Amino acid sequence: MELPPRPTLFDFHGVSMTKYFTDNWDDIQNFKARPDDIVIASYPKAGNTWVSYILDLLYFSHVSPERQDSVPLYERVPFLEMHMPGFPSGVEELNKLITIPRIIKSHLPVHFIPKSFWEQNSKIIYVARNAKDTAVSYFHFDRMNMVQPEPGDWNSFLQRFMEGKMVFGSWYEHVKGWWKEKINNSNILFLFYEDLIEDTEGEVHRLCSFLGLSAAAELVKKVTEKVHFDNMKKNNMVNGSVEEVFDLNISHFMRKGKVGDWKNHFTVQQNEQFDEDYEKKMKNTDVRFTTVL
Ligand code: A3P
């Protein structure tokens, strides 16, 4: 199949986006959420796939185990705003999903989330990852994902990251916007990638209690084992190997899965510049990240 071309970024209501996530805007905004829908929202590269897989296993692994080996995760957890020529759109996939609850992936900034999710009081899990590791992961992702804009070299990519000229806009605004929203909204759970790395099982328990799931300790243990980086990397239904738009010869989707890989990419000068800029952009929020474990 011929792949759609790499898109260019443009300003969409103040957020940098590409046409593959905006062409379908009316359908996205008019999406009919249900009270039992669960949204996994994140800035790109924060660990959305990881949490999607955890939830899919918690809800469905004992009900239909065969699904695990035959249906790619992106079909089980559709990507709400995706709309690409040659592929069914996220909204179409969601409208034909028969599993309950529907687990929905989104990278939308909080003010772009379709209003029916708020009206229906659907639960939302926001996954956040420190800016430096996110930037590194995003750089490698844009190299291998043929439907993302050309990343350019690392230095120019990092400058654009700081300017918010990335698909789905500014990391800083994304994270601050969702953090502010969750303060008064008990339907939002804020998860950190770094906490998931440090204590996966503890975070799976936290997810269960947020979702009101009385999962047996045994199931939680099994899920924790299955979602370990090494196991996910071997699992073709979740490791990005069936996505036609990924060129795994350039970089893997399950690339490193570490906290602190930024140290292998940032020069001393880039790090100083980044820290200085970070302080300015994040001074009006109390969300705190770990960049080393
Ligand atoms: P790296 O590129 O740093 O390896 P998303 O799913 O939001 O696109 O995030 C992808 C990032 O999450 C990648 O980061 C990927 O390796 C990491 N990831 C996915 N599953 C993981 C797991 N089980 N453990 C640790 N990291 C994981």
Short mmCIF file of C-alpha atoms and ligand atoms in Angstrom, two decimals:
data_model
loop_
_atom_site.label_atom_id
_atom_site.label_comp_id
_atom_site.label_asym_id
_atom_site.label_seq_id
_atom_site.Cartn_x
_atom_site.Cartn_y
_atom_site.Cartn_z
CA MET A 1 0.00 0.00 0.00
CA GLU A 2 1.21 3.48 -0.82
CA LEU A 3 1.69 5.52 2.34
CA PRO A 4 0.22 8.99 2.67
CA PRO A 5 2.96 11.67 2.52
CA ARG A 6 4.71 13.20 5.51
CA PRO A 7 2.55 16.18 6.49
CA THR A 8 3.55 19.73 7.39
CA LEU A 9 2.72 21.48 10.64
CA PHE A 10 0.27 24.32 10.72
CA ASP A 11 -1.32 26.48 13.37
CA PHE A 12 -4.72 25.11 14.33
CA HIS A 13 -6.54 27.38 16.83
CA GLY A 14 -3.20 28.16 18.44
CA VAL A 15 -1.86 24.58 18.51
CA SER A 16 0.58 23.10 15.98
CA MET A 17 -1.13 20.20 14.27
CA THR A 18 -1.13 18.21 11.02
CA LYS A 19 -4.03 17.45 8.75
CA TYR A 20 -4.06 13.81 9.87
CA PHE A 21 -5.52 14.91 13.20
CA THR A 22 -7.67 17.83 12.11
CA ASP A 23 -9.26 16.86 8.77
CA ASN A 24 -12.05 15.14 10.64
CA TRP A 25 -12.56 17.91 13.16
CA ASP A 26 -16.36 18.11 13.15
CA ASP A 27 -16.70 14.35 13.61
CA ILE A 28 -14.20 14.47 16.47
CA GLN A 29 -15.89 17.38 18.20
CA ASN A 30 -19.34 15.80 17.76
CA PHE A 31 -18.17 12.42 19.07
CA LYS A 32 -20.80 10.84 21.31
CA ALA A 33 -19.10 9.73 24.47
CA ARG A 34 -20.65 7.30 26.93
CA PRO A 35 -20.41 7.36 30.72
CA ASP A 36 -18.40 4.13 30.75
CA ASP A 37 -15.87 5.29 28.13
CA ILE A 38 -12.31 5.56 29.38
CA VAL A 39 -9.97 8.00 27.68
CA ILE A 40 -6.21 7.65 27.90
CA ALA A 41 -4.94 11.11 27.13
CA SER A 42 -1.31 12.15 26.88
CA TYR A 43 1.15 14.26 25.00
CA PRO A 44 2.84 12.02 22.39
CA LYS A 45 5.48 9.64 23.76
CA ALA A 46 4.42 9.73 27.40
CA GLY A 47 3.54 6.04 27.58
CA ASN A 48 0.04 6.03 26.13
CA THR A 49 0.53 2.58 24.58
CA TRP A 50 1.75 1.18 27.88
CA VAL A 51 -1.32 2.37 29.79
CA SER A 52 -3.64 1.35 26.92
CA TYR A 53 -2.28 -2.16 27.09
CA ILE A 54 -2.61 -2.28 30.90
CA LEU A 55 -6.27 -1.29 30.67
CA ASP A 56 -7.01 -3.64 27.81
CA LEU A 57 -5.56 -6.54 29.82
CA LEU A 58 -7.36 -5.56 33.02
CA TYR A 59 -10.72 -5.46 31.28
CA PHE A 60 -10.49 -8.09 28.59
CA SER A 61 -7.62 -10.56 29.02
CA HIS A 62 -9.71 -13.07 30.98
CA VAL A 63 -12.84 -12.52 28.85
CA SER A 64 -11.33 -13.03 25.41
CA PRO A 65 -7.72 -14.20 25.64
CA GLU A 66 -7.55 -14.93 21.88
CA ARG A 67 -7.93 -11.20 21.15
CA GLN A 68 -4.51 -10.68 22.69
CA ASP A 69 -2.75 -12.66 19.98
CA SER A 70 -4.76 -11.63 16.97
CA VAL A 71 -5.96 -8.03 17.24
CA PRO A 72 -3.41 -5.21 17.20
CA LEU A 73 -3.67 -2.84 20.15
CA TYR A 74 -4.48 0.13 17.92
CA GLU A 75 -7.73 -1.64 16.94
CA ARG A 76 -8.57 -2.50 20.53
CA VAL A 77 -7.83 1.05 21.70
CA PRO A 78 -8.70 3.37 18.79
CA PHE A 79 -6.99 6.73 18.40
CA LEU A 80 -9.86 9.23 18.55
CA GLU A 81 -8.52 12.05 16.36
CA MET A 82 -6.65 9.99 13.77
CA HIS A 83 -7.83 10.49 10.21
CA MET A 84 -5.48 9.30 7.50
CA PRO A 85 -6.12 8.41 3.88
CA GLY A 86 -6.26 4.65 3.42
CA PHE A 87 -7.06 3.90 7.06
CA PRO A 88 -10.36 3.91 8.97
CA SER A 89 -10.59 7.02 11.13
CA GLY A 90 -10.48 6.83 14.91
CA VAL A 91 -14.10 7.92 15.13
CA GLU A 92 -15.17 5.18 12.68
CA GLU A 93 -13.23 2.55 14.63
CA LEU A 94 -14.77 3.71 17.89
CA ASN A 95 -18.28 3.70 16.51
CA LYS A 96 -17.95 0.04 15.54
CA LEU A 97 -16.19 -1.10 18.70
CA ILE A 98 -18.32 -3.64 20.54
CA THR A 99 -16.29 -4.06 23.70
CA ILE A 100 -17.46 -2.32 26.87
CA PRO A 101 -15.93 -0.17 28.18
CA ARG A 102 -14.44 1.51 25.15
CA ILE A 103 -10.84 2.41 25.83
CA ILE A 104 -9.92 5.46 23.78
CA LYS A 105 -6.51 6.93 22.99
CA SER A 106 -6.10 10.68 22.51
CA HIS A 107 -3.30 13.20 22.33
CA LEU A 108 -5.58 16.22 22.34
CA PRO A 109 -4.83 19.18 24.60
CA VAL A 110 -7.51 19.47 27.27
CA HIS A 111 -9.42 22.28 25.57
CA PHE A 112 -9.80 20.21 22.37
CA ILE A 113 -11.40 17.18 24.05
CA PRO A 114 -14.94 16.66 22.67
CA LYS A 115 -17.42 18.12 25.12
CA SER A 116 -19.53 14.98 25.42
CA PHE A 117 -16.75 13.36 27.51
CA TRP A 118 -17.28 16.09 30.12
CA GLU A 119 -21.07 15.88 29.83
CA GLN A 120 -21.05 12.11 30.26
CA ASN A 121 -18.54 12.18 33.13
CA SER A 122 -16.36 9.66 31.33
CA LYS A 123 -13.18 8.73 33.16
CA ILE A 124 -9.94 10.13 31.80
CA ILE A 125 -6.44 8.95 32.58
CA TYR A 126 -3.76 11.49 31.70
CA VAL A 127 -0.25 10.09 31.31
CA ALA A 128 2.65 12.51 31.65
CA ARG A 129 6.39 12.06 31.15
CA ASN A 130 9.23 14.43 31.87
CA ALA A 131 9.94 16.89 29.05
CA LYS A 132 13.51 15.82 28.31
CA ASP A 133 12.78 12.13 27.81
CA THR A 134 9.62 13.02 25.92
CA ALA A 135 11.61 15.19 23.51
CA VAL A 136 14.15 12.41 22.87
CA SER A 137 11.48 9.78 22.38
CA TYR A 138 9.51 12.09 20.08
CA PHE A 139 12.60 12.80 17.97
CA HIS A 140 13.19 9.11 17.31
CA PHE A 141 9.50 8.57 16.73
CA ASP A 142 9.33 11.29 14.08
CA ARG A 143 12.32 9.72 12.36
CA MET A 144 10.58 6.37 11.98
CA ASN A 145 6.93 7.40 11.61
CA MET A 146 6.39 8.27 7.96
CA VAL A 147 3.19 10.20 8.66
CA GLN A 148 4.81 12.69 11.01
CA PRO A 149 6.65 15.81 9.81
CA GLU A 150 10.39 15.46 9.07
CA PRO A 151 12.18 15.83 12.41
CA GLY A 152 15.38 17.45 11.04
CA ASP A 153 18.50 17.12 13.19
CA TRP A 154 18.38 16.72 16.97
CA ASN A 155 19.33 20.30 17.76
CA SER A 156 16.72 21.87 15.51
CA PHE A 157 14.13 19.38 16.80
CA LEU A 158 14.89 20.36 20.39
CA GLN A 159 14.56 24.05 19.58
CA ARG A 160 11.16 23.37 17.98
CA PHE A 161 10.13 21.30 21.00
CA MET A 162 10.84 24.30 23.24
CA GLU A 163 8.85 26.54 20.89
CA GLY A 164 5.91 24.12 20.95
CA LYS A 165 6.17 23.53 17.22
CA MET A 166 5.39 19.84 17.46
CA VAL A 167 2.36 17.81 16.46
CA PHE A 168 -0.16 18.38 19.31
CA GLY A 169 1.57 21.61 20.22
CA SER A 170 3.53 22.60 23.25
CA TRP A 171 4.42 19.91 25.81
CA TYR A 172 4.41 22.64 28.46
CA GLU A 173 0.88 23.85 27.68
CA HIS A 174 -0.43 20.30 27.28
CA VAL A 175 0.79 19.16 30.66
CA LYS A 176 -0.16 22.37 32.48
CA GLY A 177 -3.62 22.39 30.91
CA TRP A 178 -4.45 18.84 31.97
CA TRP A 179 -2.91 19.29 35.43
CA LYS A 180 -5.08 22.34 36.04
CA GLU A 181 -8.18 20.52 34.82
CA LYS A 182 -7.66 17.54 37.11
CA ILE A 183 -7.52 19.71 40.23
CA ASN A 184 -11.29 20.14 40.21
CA ASN A 185 -12.25 17.04 38.30
CA SER A 186 -12.23 13.72 40.14
CA ASN A 187 -12.88 11.89 36.86
CA ILE A 188 -9.30 12.58 35.82
CA LEU A 189 -6.38 10.51 37.08
CA PHE A 190 -2.91 11.91 36.50
CA LEU A 191 -0.25 9.22 36.03
CA PHE A 192 3.48 9.72 35.60
CA TYR A 193 5.58 7.56 33.30
CA GLU A 194 8.37 7.69 35.87
CA ASP A 195 6.08 6.25 38.58
CA LEU A 196 5.05 3.47 36.23
CA ILE A 197 8.71 2.61 35.69
CA GLU A 198 9.47 2.70 39.40
CA ASP A 199 6.48 0.72 40.63
CA THR A 200 4.39 -0.74 37.82
CA GLU A 201 2.36 -3.01 40.09
CA GLY A 202 1.56 -0.17 42.50
CA GLU A 203 0.37 2.00 39.62
CA VAL A 204 -1.77 -0.83 38.23
CA HIS A 205 -3.42 -1.04 41.66
CA ARG A 206 -3.94 2.74 41.58
CA LEU A 207 -5.56 2.45 38.16
CA CYS A 208 -7.87 -0.29 39.41
CA SER A 209 -9.02 1.76 42.35
CA PHE A 210 -9.62 4.83 40.17
CA LEU A 211 -11.63 2.71 37.74
CA GLY A 212 -13.55 0.94 40.49
CA LEU A 213 -12.19 -2.41 39.35
CA SER A 214 -11.87 -5.11 41.96
CA ALA A 215 -9.14 -6.97 40.09
CA ALA A 216 -7.72 -9.95 41.92
CA ALA A 217 -4.13 -9.56 43.11
CA GLU A 218 -3.26 -12.46 40.82
CA LEU A 219 -4.60 -10.62 37.75
CA VAL A 220 -2.71 -7.48 38.70
CA LYS A 221 0.48 -9.52 38.97
CA LYS A 222 -0.14 -11.16 35.60
CA VAL A 223 -0.85 -7.82 33.94
CA THR A 224 2.27 -6.29 35.49
CA GLU A 225 4.36 -9.10 34.04
CA LYS A 226 2.80 -8.86 30.57
CA VAL A 227 3.35 -5.11 30.31
CA HIS A 228 7.02 -5.24 31.21
CA PHE A 229 9.04 -3.48 28.51
CA ASP A 230 10.85 -6.67 27.43
CA ASN A 231 7.59 -8.58 27.06
CA MET A 232 5.86 -5.79 25.17
CA LYS A 233 8.86 -5.46 22.87
CA LYS A 234 8.43 -9.12 21.86
CA ASN A 235 4.67 -8.84 21.39
CA ASN A 236 3.80 -8.02 17.78
CA MET A 237 0.29 -6.87 18.70
CA VAL A 238 1.68 -4.00 20.79
CA ASN A 239 5.25 -3.31 19.65
CA GLY A 240 4.53 -1.30 16.51
CA SER A 241 5.56 -4.01 14.09
CA VAL A 242 2.19 -4.23 12.31
CA GLU A 243 1.84 -0.48 11.78
CA GLU A 244 2.59 0.12 8.11
CA VAL A 245 3.62 3.72 8.69
CA PHE A 246 6.50 2.81 11.05
CA ASP A 247 9.92 2.11 9.57
CA LEU A 248 11.48 -0.14 12.19
CA ASN A 249 14.78 -0.11 10.31
CA ILE A 250 15.16 3.50 11.43
CA SER A 251 14.05 3.17 15.05
CA HIS A 252 11.88 0.87 17.14
CA PHE A 253 8.56 1.87 18.61
CA MET A 254 9.52 0.06 21.82
CA ARG A 255 12.82 1.90 21.73
CA LYS A 256 14.41 2.09 25.21
CA GLY A 257 11.70 2.57 27.81
CA LYS A 258 13.96 4.32 30.30
CA VAL A 259 13.97 7.38 32.55
CA GLY A 260 17.03 9.52 31.86
CA ASP A 261 17.87 8.55 28.27
CA TRP A 262 17.95 12.32 27.63
CA LYS A 263 21.47 12.30 29.10
CA ASN A 264 22.62 10.41 26.02
CA HIS A 265 21.26 13.14 23.73
CA PHE A 266 21.45 16.56 25.41
CA THR A 267 24.77 18.41 25.27
CA VAL A 268 25.73 20.41 28.37
CA GLN A 269 24.79 23.58 26.54
CA GLN A 270 21.43 22.24 25.34
CA ASN A 271 20.67 21.13 28.89
CA GLU A 272 21.41 24.54 30.37
CA GLN A 273 19.34 26.29 27.75
CA PHE A 274 16.50 23.81 28.23
CA ASP A 275 16.49 24.17 32.04
CA GLU A 276 16.44 27.94 31.86
CA ASP A 277 13.60 27.95 29.37
CA TYR A 278 11.72 25.26 31.35
CA GLU A 279 11.75 27.33 34.49
CA LYS A 280 10.13 30.24 32.70
CA LYS A 281 7.48 28.15 30.99
CA MET A 282 6.60 26.12 34.09
CA LYS A 283 6.71 28.80 36.76
CA ASN A 284 2.93 29.16 36.86
CA THR A 285 2.25 25.50 37.73
CA ASP A 286 3.09 23.14 40.57
CA VAL A 287 3.29 19.96 38.48
CA ARG A 288 6.66 18.32 39.21
CA PHE A 289 8.56 15.75 37.18
CA THR A 290 11.42 13.36 37.85
CA THR A 291 14.12 13.29 35.17
CA VAL A 292 16.41 10.73 36.82
CA LEU A 293 15.66 7.70 38.98
P1 A3P B 1 11.11 5.50 24.34
O1 A3P B 1 11.10 6.05 22.96
O2 A3P B 1 11.82 6.42 25.30
O3 A3P B 1 11.62 4.12 24.45
P2 A3P B 1 3.64 6.37 23.51
O4 A3P B 1 3.02 5.03 23.62
O5 A3P B 1 2.91 7.43 24.29
O6 A3P B 1 3.91 6.75 22.10
O7 A3P B 1 5.06 6.30 24.27
C1 A3P B 1 6.11 5.53 23.73
C2 A3P B 1 7.23 5.50 24.74
O8 A3P B 1 6.83 4.68 25.85
C3 A3P B 1 8.51 4.87 24.16
O9 A3P B 1 9.59 5.49 24.87
C4 A3P B 1 8.31 3.42 24.58
O10 A3P B 1 9.48 2.63 24.59
C5 A3P B 1 7.77 3.61 26.01
N1 A3P B 1 7.11 2.42 26.53
C6 A3P B 1 6.11 1.72 25.98
N2 A3P B 1 5.84 0.63 26.73
C7 A3P B 1 6.70 0.67 27.77
C8 A3P B 1 6.94 -0.21 28.89
N3 A3P B 1 6.26 -1.32 29.06
N4 A3P B 1 7.93 0.13 29.75
C9 A3P B 1 8.64 1.25 29.59
N5 A3P B 1 8.47 2.11 28.55
C10 A3P B 1 7.51 1.80 27.65
#
